[in-house]
Every structure is written in C-alpha cells, then in structure tokens.
Short mmCIF file of C-alpha atoms in Angstrom, two decimals:
data_model
loop_
_atom_site.label_atom_id
_atom_site.label_comp_id
_atom_site.label_asym_id
_atom_site.label_seq_id
_atom_site.Cartn_x
_atom_site.Cartn_y
_atom_site.Cartn_z
CA MET A 59 0.60 -10.18 23.93
CA SER A 60 4.31 -9.73 24.69
CA ASN A 61 6.37 -6.57 24.52
CA THR A 62 8.57 -8.06 21.79
CA THR A 63 10.13 -5.35 19.64
CA VAL A 64 9.54 -5.92 15.91
CA VAL A 65 11.92 -4.49 13.33
CA VAL A 66 11.87 -4.12 9.53
CA THR A 67 14.79 -5.94 7.91
CA GLY A 68 13.78 -6.24 4.25
CA LEU A 69 11.87 -4.23 1.63
CA GLY A 70 10.39 -5.19 -1.74
CA ALA A 71 8.28 -3.43 -4.37
CA THR A 72 7.03 -3.34 -7.91
CA THR A 73 5.08 -0.20 -8.76
CA PRO A 74 4.04 2.14 -11.58
CA VAL A 75 7.25 4.14 -11.09
CA GLY A 76 9.79 1.34 -10.68
CA GLY A 77 10.37 -2.40 -10.87
CA ASP A 78 12.04 -2.65 -7.47
CA VAL A 79 12.64 -0.62 -4.31
CA PRO A 80 15.69 1.41 -5.45
CA SER A 81 14.15 2.47 -8.79
CA THR A 82 10.77 3.22 -7.16
CA TRP A 83 12.35 5.33 -4.42
CA GLU A 84 14.53 7.27 -6.88
CA ALA A 85 11.47 8.04 -9.01
CA LEU A 86 9.48 9.24 -5.99
CA LEU A 87 12.25 11.56 -4.82
CA SER A 88 12.43 13.07 -8.31
CA GLY A 89 8.66 13.61 -8.41
CA THR A 90 8.01 11.22 -11.31
CA SER A 91 4.42 10.25 -12.11
CA GLY A 92 3.63 6.65 -13.06
CA ILE A 93 0.19 7.52 -14.45
CA ALA A 94 -0.45 7.27 -18.20
CA GLY A 95 -3.27 6.92 -20.69
CA LEU A 96 -4.64 3.42 -21.28
CA THR A 97 -4.00 2.29 -24.85
CA GLU A 98 -6.14 -0.87 -24.89
CA ASP A 99 -9.11 -0.88 -27.27
CA TRP A 100 -11.52 -1.49 -24.40
CA ALA A 101 -10.51 1.77 -22.77
CA GLU A 102 -12.06 3.87 -25.53
CA GLN A 103 -15.60 3.32 -24.27
CA LEU A 104 -14.83 4.17 -20.62
CA PRO A 105 -15.24 7.57 -18.95
CA VAL A 106 -11.86 7.02 -17.23
CA ARG A 107 -8.97 6.13 -19.54
CA ILE A 108 -5.92 6.57 -17.29
CA ALA A 109 -4.15 4.35 -14.76
CA GLY A 110 -0.80 3.47 -13.23
CA ARG A 111 0.53 0.32 -14.90
CA ILE A 112 3.57 -1.26 -13.26
CA ALA A 113 6.87 -0.07 -14.72
CA VAL A 114 8.28 -3.57 -15.33
CA GLU A 115 6.06 -6.38 -16.62
CA PRO A 116 6.12 -9.67 -14.63
CA SER A 117 7.11 -11.55 -17.81
CA GLU A 118 10.48 -9.77 -17.62
CA VAL A 119 11.10 -10.99 -14.08
CA LEU A 120 9.32 -14.31 -13.45
CA ASP A 121 9.68 -17.77 -14.96
CA ARG A 122 7.13 -18.01 -17.78
CA VAL A 123 5.57 -21.32 -16.69
CA GLN A 124 5.34 -20.21 -13.06
CA ALA A 125 3.77 -16.89 -14.06
CA ARG A 126 1.08 -18.60 -16.17
CA ARG A 127 -0.14 -20.41 -13.07
CA MET A 128 -0.77 -17.18 -11.15
CA ASP A 129 -3.12 -14.22 -11.39
CA ARG A 130 -1.35 -10.93 -12.12
CA GLY A 131 -1.84 -9.80 -8.50
CA SER A 132 -0.04 -12.91 -7.24
CA GLN A 133 2.77 -12.34 -9.74
CA LEU A 134 3.31 -8.84 -8.38
CA ALA A 135 3.24 -10.06 -4.76
CA LEU A 136 5.81 -12.74 -5.55
CA ILE A 137 8.14 -10.19 -7.15
CA ALA A 138 7.90 -7.85 -4.14
CA GLY A 139 8.12 -10.73 -1.66
CA ARG A 140 11.25 -12.13 -3.31
CA GLU A 141 12.97 -8.75 -3.22
CA ALA A 142 12.08 -8.19 0.44
CA TRP A 143 13.24 -11.71 1.37
CA ALA A 144 16.56 -11.28 -0.48
CA ASP A 145 17.05 -7.80 0.99
CA ALA A 146 16.69 -9.24 4.48
CA GLY A 147 19.31 -11.88 3.76
CA GLY A 148 17.43 -14.76 2.09
CA GLU A 149 18.66 -18.10 3.37
CA ALA A 150 20.99 -16.25 5.75
CA ILE A 151 17.93 -15.21 7.77
CA GLY A 152 18.19 -18.71 9.21
CA VAL A 153 14.68 -18.92 10.63
CA ASP A 154 13.00 -22.27 11.38
CA ASN A 155 10.17 -22.67 8.82
CA GLU A 156 7.71 -23.34 11.64
CA ARG A 157 8.62 -19.89 13.03
CA LEU A 158 8.19 -18.16 9.64
CA GLY A 159 4.88 -16.55 8.62
CA VAL A 160 3.35 -14.71 5.67
CA VAL A 161 0.57 -12.11 5.61
CA VAL A 162 -0.16 -10.73 2.13
CA ALA A 163 -3.31 -8.71 1.59
CA THR A 164 -5.49 -7.81 -1.36
CA GLY A 165 -8.55 -5.67 -1.75
CA ILE A 166 -10.22 -7.61 -4.57
CA GLY A 167 -8.20 -10.79 -5.23
CA GLY A 168 -7.69 -12.37 -8.65
CA ILE A 169 -10.30 -10.32 -10.46
CA ILE A 170 -8.59 -10.44 -13.86
CA THR A 171 -8.48 -14.25 -13.73
CA LEU A 172 -12.12 -14.32 -12.61
CA LEU A 173 -13.36 -12.10 -15.43
CA ASN A 174 -11.22 -13.74 -18.12
CA THR A 175 -12.37 -17.18 -16.99
CA TYR A 176 -15.99 -16.06 -17.19
CA ASP A 177 -15.34 -14.88 -20.75
CA THR A 178 -13.86 -18.29 -21.58
CA LEU A 179 -16.91 -20.05 -20.13
CA ASN A 180 -19.30 -17.91 -22.17
CA ASN A 181 -17.35 -17.95 -25.42
CA LYS A 182 -15.80 -21.44 -25.47
CA GLY A 183 -17.73 -23.53 -22.97
CA PRO A 184 -16.97 -25.19 -19.63
CA ARG A 185 -14.49 -27.76 -20.96
CA LEU A 186 -11.95 -25.00 -21.61
CA VAL A 187 -12.16 -23.48 -18.12
CA SER A 188 -8.72 -23.88 -16.53
CA PRO A 189 -8.43 -26.30 -13.59
CA LEU A 190 -6.17 -23.65 -12.03
CA ALA A 191 -8.85 -20.95 -12.17
CA ILE A 192 -9.96 -21.27 -8.54
CA PRO A 193 -6.47 -21.39 -6.96
CA MET A 194 -5.55 -18.40 -9.12
CA LEU A 195 -8.55 -16.19 -8.35
CA ILE A 196 -9.18 -16.80 -4.62
CA PRO A 197 -8.08 -13.85 -2.45
CA ASN A 198 -5.41 -15.82 -0.55
CA ALA A 199 -3.59 -16.83 -3.76
CA ALA A 200 -0.90 -14.12 -3.46
CA ALA A 201 -0.12 -15.01 0.16
CA VAL A 202 0.08 -18.68 -0.80
CA ALA A 203 2.50 -17.88 -3.64
CA VAL A 204 4.84 -16.05 -1.25
CA GLY A 205 4.41 -18.69 1.45
CA LEU A 206 5.31 -21.53 -0.93
CA GLU A 207 8.30 -19.55 -2.20
CA ILE A 208 9.91 -19.24 1.24
CA GLY A 209 8.42 -22.31 2.93
CA ALA A 210 6.45 -20.48 5.61
CA LYS A 211 4.78 -22.85 8.11
CA ALA A 212 3.87 -20.62 11.06
CA GLY A 213 0.81 -19.38 9.17
CA VAL A 214 -0.17 -17.81 5.84
CA HIS A 215 -2.90 -15.18 6.07
CA THR A 216 -4.81 -12.71 3.86
CA PRO A 217 -6.62 -9.71 5.31
CA VAL A 218 -9.21 -8.24 2.93
CA SER A 219 -10.19 -4.78 4.14
CA ALA A 220 -10.46 -2.75 0.93
CA CYS A 221 -7.77 -0.08 0.60
CA ALA A 222 -6.57 -0.59 4.18
CA SER A 223 -5.67 -4.23 3.45
CA GLY A 224 -1.94 -3.79 2.89
CA ALA A 225 -1.47 -1.88 6.14
CA GLU A 226 -3.61 -4.42 7.98
CA ALA A 227 -1.25 -7.15 6.76
CA LEU A 228 1.63 -5.44 8.55
CA ALA A 229 -0.48 -5.03 11.69
CA MET A 230 -1.24 -8.77 11.61
CA GLY A 231 2.43 -9.58 11.04
CA LEU A 232 3.29 -7.44 14.07
CA GLU A 233 0.77 -9.40 16.13
CA MET A 234 2.10 -12.77 14.92
CA ILE A 235 5.56 -11.94 16.24
CA ARG A 236 4.37 -10.29 19.45
CA SER A 237 2.13 -13.27 20.21
CA GLY A 238 5.06 -15.66 19.88
CA ARG A 239 3.70 -17.52 16.82
CA ALA A 240 6.60 -16.45 14.59
CA ASP A 241 10.08 -14.91 14.65
CA VAL A 242 9.94 -13.65 11.06
CA VAL A 243 6.95 -12.61 8.91
CA VAL A 244 6.85 -11.44 5.29
CA ALA A 245 3.98 -8.96 5.21
CA GLY A 246 2.62 -6.91 2.34
CA GLY A 247 -0.15 -6.21 -0.10
CA THR A 248 -0.88 -6.47 -3.80
CA GLU A 249 -3.45 -5.48 -6.39
CA ALA A 250 -3.84 -5.83 -10.15
CA ALA A 251 -7.30 -4.62 -11.16
CA ILE A 252 -6.75 -2.55 -14.29
CA HIS A 253 -9.63 -4.03 -16.27
CA PRO A 254 -12.70 -2.37 -17.81
CA LEU A 255 -15.12 -3.72 -15.19
CA PRO A 256 -13.44 -2.32 -12.02
CA ILE A 257 -12.72 0.96 -13.80
CA ALA A 258 -16.32 1.27 -14.98
CA ALA A 259 -17.57 0.42 -11.49
CA PHE A 260 -15.33 2.91 -9.68
CA ALA A 261 -16.21 5.54 -12.31
CA ALA A 262 -19.92 4.90 -11.74
CA MET A 263 -19.33 5.76 -8.08
CA LYS A 264 -17.66 9.02 -9.23
CA ALA A 265 -14.64 8.03 -7.14
CA MET A 266 -12.05 8.45 -9.91
CA SER A 267 -10.36 11.38 -11.59
CA ILE A 268 -11.51 11.98 -15.15
CA ARG A 269 -8.47 14.03 -16.19
CA ASN A 270 -7.93 11.81 -19.23
CA ASP A 271 -6.03 14.52 -21.09
CA GLU A 272 -3.50 15.06 -18.27
CA PRO A 273 -2.81 11.59 -16.83
CA GLU A 274 0.43 12.50 -15.07
CA ARG A 275 -1.38 15.38 -13.30
CA ALA A 276 -4.60 13.53 -12.51
CA SER A 277 -3.77 12.53 -8.93
CA HIS A 278 -3.38 15.72 -6.89
CA PRO A 279 -4.11 15.18 -3.18
CA TYR A 280 -5.08 18.23 -1.14
CA ASP A 281 -5.31 20.43 -4.24
CA LYS A 282 -8.50 22.48 -4.50
CA ALA A 283 -9.22 20.97 -7.92
CA ARG A 284 -8.79 17.30 -6.90
CA ASP A 285 -11.49 15.15 -8.46
CA GLY A 286 -10.87 11.57 -7.37
CA PHE A 287 -8.27 8.81 -7.25
CA VAL A 288 -6.32 7.20 -10.08
CA LEU A 289 -6.20 3.40 -10.17
CA GLY A 290 -2.73 1.87 -9.95
CA GLU A 291 -1.37 -1.65 -9.74
CA GLY A 292 1.59 -3.07 -7.87
CA ALA A 293 2.78 -4.67 -4.67
CA GLY A 294 4.91 -3.95 -1.64
CA CYS A 295 6.32 -6.30 0.99
CA VAL A 296 8.43 -5.97 4.14
CA VAL A 297 10.23 -8.53 6.27
CA LEU A 298 9.25 -8.13 9.92
CA GLU A 299 11.46 -9.77 12.50
CA SER A 300 11.75 -9.88 16.25
CA GLU A 301 14.58 -7.59 17.27
CA GLU A 302 16.16 -10.42 19.23
CA HIS A 303 16.28 -12.63 16.12
CA ALA A 304 17.54 -9.80 13.91
CA ARG A 305 20.28 -8.71 16.33
CA ALA A 306 21.46 -12.27 16.85
CA ARG A 307 22.18 -12.69 13.14
CA GLY A 308 23.53 -9.17 12.60
CA ALA A 309 20.71 -8.12 10.28
CA LYS A 310 20.44 -4.74 8.61
CA ILE A 311 17.57 -2.87 10.30
CA TYR A 312 15.61 -0.13 8.55
CA CYS A 313 13.38 0.85 11.45
CA THR A 314 11.01 -0.51 14.09
CA LEU A 315 7.32 -1.21 13.51
CA ALA A 316 6.39 0.13 16.90
CA GLY A 317 2.60 0.18 16.89
CA ALA A 318 -0.66 -0.27 15.04
CA GLY A 319 -4.19 1.08 15.44
CA ARG A 320 -7.28 -0.35 13.74
CA THR A 321 -10.86 0.92 13.90
CA ALA A 322 -14.07 1.04 11.86
CA ASP A 323 -16.23 4.08 11.04
CA ALA A 324 -19.66 2.37 11.02
CA HIS A 325 -20.71 5.37 8.94
CA HIS A 326 -21.20 4.46 5.25
CA VAL A 327 -20.38 1.66 2.83
CA ALA A 328 -18.20 3.89 0.67
CA GLN A 329 -17.90 7.36 2.21
CA PRO A 330 -15.52 8.24 5.06
CA ASP A 331 -16.81 9.75 8.27
CA PRO A 332 -16.52 13.43 7.22
CA GLU A 333 -15.22 14.44 10.66
CA GLY A 334 -12.61 11.65 10.70
CA HIS A 335 -13.64 10.28 14.10
CA GLY A 336 -12.77 6.66 13.25
CA VAL A 337 -9.42 7.70 11.79
CA ALA A 338 -8.65 9.75 14.91
CA ARG A 339 -9.30 6.73 17.13
CA ALA A 340 -6.98 4.58 15.00
CA LEU A 341 -4.28 7.26 15.23
CA ARG A 342 -4.59 7.40 19.01
CA PHE A 343 -4.47 3.61 19.34
CA ALA A 344 -1.38 3.42 17.13
CA VAL A 345 0.52 6.10 19.06
CA GLU A 346 -0.47 4.53 22.40
CA ASP A 347 0.53 1.07 21.17
CA ALA A 348 3.94 2.48 20.24
CA LYS A 349 4.17 4.13 23.68
CA LEU A 350 4.89 7.51 22.10
CA THR A 351 3.67 11.06 22.49
CA VAL A 352 2.61 13.47 19.76
CA ALA A 353 5.95 15.25 20.04
CA ASP A 354 7.73 12.15 18.72
CA LEU A 355 5.94 12.23 15.33
CA ALA A 356 8.00 13.77 12.52
CA HIS A 357 6.35 12.44 9.37
CA VAL A 358 3.06 11.09 7.99
CA ASN A 359 2.64 9.23 4.72
CA ALA A 360 -1.02 10.17 4.32
CA HIS A 361 -3.71 8.00 2.73
CA ALA A 362 -4.43 11.05 0.52
CA THR A 363 -6.20 9.46 -2.43
CA SER A 364 -7.13 12.80 -4.01
CA THR A 365 -10.84 12.45 -3.30
CA PRO A 366 -12.60 15.64 -2.14
CA GLN A 367 -13.99 14.16 1.11
CA GLY A 368 -11.31 11.67 2.11
CA ASP A 369 -8.35 14.04 2.07
CA ILE A 370 -9.97 16.57 4.37
CA ALA A 371 -11.39 13.96 6.77
CA GLU A 372 -7.81 12.74 7.28
CA VAL A 373 -6.64 16.30 8.03
CA PHE A 374 -9.46 16.71 10.57
CA ALA A 375 -8.35 13.50 12.28
CA LEU A 376 -4.70 14.55 12.40
CA ARG A 377 -5.72 17.90 13.91
CA ALA A 378 -7.99 16.21 16.44
CA VAL A 379 -5.24 13.92 17.70
CA PHE A 380 -2.10 16.03 17.40
CA GLY A 381 -3.52 19.55 17.73
CA ASP A 382 -1.04 22.29 16.89
CA ALA A 383 1.78 19.70 16.91
CA VAL A 384 0.62 18.82 13.38
CA ASP A 385 2.45 21.94 12.23
CA ASN A 386 5.72 20.17 13.10
CA ILE A 387 4.84 16.98 11.17
CA VAL A 388 5.98 16.64 7.55
CA VAL A 389 3.18 15.14 5.42
CA THR A 390 3.35 13.59 1.96
CA GLY A 391 0.88 11.94 -0.41
CA THR A 392 2.79 9.49 -2.61
CA LYS A 393 -0.34 8.33 -4.44
CA SER A 394 0.11 11.51 -6.46
CA MET A 395 2.85 9.56 -8.28
CA THR A 396 1.97 5.86 -7.94
CA GLY A 397 -1.79 6.12 -8.18
CA HIS A 398 -3.92 4.16 -5.72
CA LEU A 399 -2.81 0.52 -5.43
CA LEU A 400 -5.97 -0.44 -3.47
CA GLY A 401 -5.00 -3.53 -1.43
CA GLY A 402 -1.33 -2.88 -2.16
CA ALA A 403 -1.38 0.77 -1.06
CA GLY A 404 -0.82 0.38 2.68
CA ALA A 405 2.06 -2.01 2.10
CA ILE A 406 3.93 0.01 -0.50
CA GLU A 407 3.46 3.18 1.52
CA SER A 408 4.90 1.36 4.54
CA VAL A 409 7.97 0.66 2.40
CA PHE A 410 8.14 4.40 1.63
CA THR A 411 7.75 5.30 5.31
CA ALA A 412 10.55 2.93 6.32
CA LEU A 413 12.83 4.46 3.70
CA ALA A 414 11.91 8.00 4.76
CA ILE A 415 12.96 7.19 8.33
CA LYS A 416 16.13 5.39 7.27
CA GLN A 417 17.28 8.03 4.80
CA ARG A 418 15.68 11.06 6.51
CA LYS A 419 14.08 12.09 3.21
CA VAL A 420 10.39 12.58 2.43
CA PRO A 421 9.22 12.38 -1.21
CA PRO A 422 7.12 15.27 -2.50
CA THR A 423 3.39 15.37 -3.24
CA ILE A 424 3.18 16.37 -6.88
CA ASN A 425 0.46 18.29 -8.75
CA VAL A 426 -0.55 20.51 -5.82
CA ASP A 427 -0.89 23.89 -7.48
CA ASP A 428 -3.42 25.39 -5.06
CA GLN A 429 -3.53 23.65 -1.68
CA ASP A 430 -7.02 23.38 -0.18
CA ASP A 431 -7.58 25.95 2.59
CA GLU A 432 -8.88 23.16 4.83
CA ALA A 433 -5.75 21.07 4.30
CA THR A 434 -3.94 22.77 7.18
CA ILE A 435 -0.86 20.53 7.16
CA ASP A 436 2.82 20.94 6.29
CA LEU A 437 2.58 19.23 2.92
CA VAL A 438 5.83 18.43 1.10
CA ARG A 439 5.49 19.80 -2.42
CA VAL A 440 7.72 19.88 -5.52
CA GLU A 441 11.00 18.84 -3.83
CA PRO A 442 11.88 16.15 -1.25
CA ARG A 443 12.17 17.34 2.36
CA ALA A 444 14.80 16.33 4.91
CA LEU A 445 13.64 14.93 8.25
CA ARG A 446 15.19 16.08 11.51
CA SER A 447 18.01 14.12 13.16
CA GLY A 448 17.66 12.17 16.39
CA ASP A 449 15.00 9.66 17.39
CA ILE A 450 11.85 10.11 15.31
CA ALA A 451 8.59 8.36 14.54
CA ALA A 452 6.50 8.28 11.37
CA LEU A 453 2.94 7.23 10.55
CA ASN A 454 1.51 5.42 7.58
CA ASN A 455 -2.25 5.91 7.25
CA SER A 456 -4.53 3.62 5.22
CA PHE A 457 -8.31 3.69 4.97
CA GLY A 458 -10.82 1.74 2.92
CA PHE A 459 -14.38 1.48 1.66
CA GLY A 460 -16.58 0.15 4.44
CA GLY A 461 -14.89 2.39 7.00
CA HIS A 462 -11.68 0.45 7.63
CA ASN A 463 -8.97 2.53 9.30
CA VAL A 464 -5.41 1.29 9.88
CA CYS A 465 -2.54 3.43 11.18
CA LEU A 466 1.01 2.12 11.59
CA VAL A 467 3.80 3.76 13.60
CA PHE A 468 7.43 3.26 12.60
CA THR A 469 10.35 4.53 14.70
CA SER A 470 14.03 5.09 13.93
#
C-alpha cells in the first residue's frame, strides 16, 4: 500500500433534516430534530411509532421513470452521490473512467422492494412480480446506480457491515486510491428501511426508543434516560481523490481522510463489548494509520445511538486510548437529530466531520438534559461549539451489530 494522501473534494447528503448538504448542515447547527411520528395506518399496531423520514422526497428530485426502477435506498444514494459529484466539479474532475471507483454501502439493502414484492407474489401471483425486483433489492443496487451515473470502471463495491457499513465504504475507498486502483472514488452509504417489519424486529430486540409521545426528543445520546435508537433514513456520499490529482486540477479540498481502523468484537451478535475493547483497537489503528498522536485529536463525531450500553462502551474506549486527553476533545452525537441511518450513518457522519473541520464548528447533541455520570466526555450540548485554529484532526466512529468497528480520521 502506498503513502498516497487522499483528500475529500465533494460532499452529498439527503437526510431527515435536509434535502442536501447545506440545508442539512444548517439544521444540525440550529439543533433541529428530524424525528416525527409515523402517520401510516400500519404504524398504529407497532410499539414504536416514530422515525426520521427524509426531509425531501425522491420524487421531487429524481426523474420519475428512473426512480421507479430503483429501491428507495438506491434513490437516496443517487441523490447524495450526484450532489457529491457535482460539488467536486462534475465533468471538470477529468478523471479517466478506468481510474474512477464507487463504494456505496448499505446495512440491509432493498428491503422495501423485497417485502413489497413478496406481498405482490402472495396477493396477485407470480406473473405480476416485476422483472426488475432482483436488480432493485440486491444489496449492491445503490452502488450500481451511482456507478452507472458517473461511469465508474475501476470497481463498484458494497460493504455490508450493519451500522458500520457507511464508514467502511470510506475506508475501502481510501484503500482503492492508496493501492493505485483509482484516482477518484465516490464513497458513501444509504438506508431506507422505514417499514413495519424492520421496526417490529428492532423493537422486539428492545433496541429502539419508545418515546412515541415526544418524537423530537426520543434520541438523546449520553442522557441518563436514554432508551434506545430512533430509526432514520437517508444517504451520504463523499468524493475521495488522490491529493496529486486534486491539486493538479485546482480542486476545492475540505480535508484529508488520513486514516482508518477496522476491528471486530467477537463478543455478541447484537451487543457491544461492554468494555469497548474492539472499539479501542479500531481507534488505535486509525490514529496510527494517520500517523498522529492523541494530542492532534480535536473532535469526535461519536456513534452515540442513544442505547444504554453502546454509548458508554464508546466512552470507555475513548478513555482507554486517549486517557486524560479526552478532556480536550469536543464530542458530538448527531444521531440525536437525524436518527440512526443504519448503513448510511457512517457516511453521513463523515460528511458532518468533514464540515466540522472545514468550518471549525461542531453541531450540538440535543435532548441531553441529564448527562450520564459515566459519559465522562466534553459533550457539545444545546449550541454549536467552535473548534480550535491550527492543524487539527477529527474522528468519525461507527459500530454495528455483529461487533463491527470502524473509525475514520480526518485532518485539516
């Protein structure tokens, strides 16, 4: 693997708080929640009746015929991928298609298409099953949609590692460029799983908040009364580019993706290692890969799903790796506003981390009325916080069911 420096030159997003990056970022800085009550008839029978729907429907953005041929998760990925590509310069990027790659992750894939198609089979028979059902529901469909859009020929990939998937996509994009397979990679993650079956299944695991009467206050990471995550939908994408390629064309550069660390807990199918050992190893690997020291870290966008065990395990890991230096690191939990985008989470939170470094502003963690005594971190609450001047580094943490741990380091 080479020492090629990889920079971020484009950002894209569609989330529960905004239909693009500027509107999403403005909403985060103002502490706006994207969580609301579900109004569909099917929601009435569920124990959890809240979620984070995207702020702008795909039908308002995409061509109608093109959208009908894609699962909702692919639609969201295409919207975010297009924005990131345009933000980086679009055709002006000038990369050879055989040096252009795509890595777009998902945690579940086209589950809405899968379940709706099964309903069609049961209710109307096999002759009315769409011939597009398989290409729409397979997990790599979103990556393919973005790859076809920009003509990527270096490789189109789809990591599936639960809620760490989106971050793992960026780690794979970093490796593609460092290995010499590509000069430019569009990397991101997407998820659209607001459907009665996933909600009922997550609720059966007691993984979700049941604050149905206070949807905008339901996600409250690190608060003593936190009771689980809130499901969200959306997508985030970044354009990664070798610094040499970006400098040669005079590209706008947000920050550098300087390192990645990936580990597995080997502890439990759904519970995190309560001591955070696997997370700590991923943090160490990421910082070492970026050739940094703990003193360089100024900010962490925490995984912080608002689950009782997960939030504190992450704090234990940060303390284990950074020691007392954690007191000088500004931490935020943006899922308090967006909800948990599952396979899209690590990607959209990488977009937020890149913006925090570029603008030296950290969005708040909302709904923290009584911070857990074990959450011994400098948590940004209520108002945005300014980051220090000079050279800084920031972490984006993402973890998933099955013990997946991915940590990404971005530098100014």
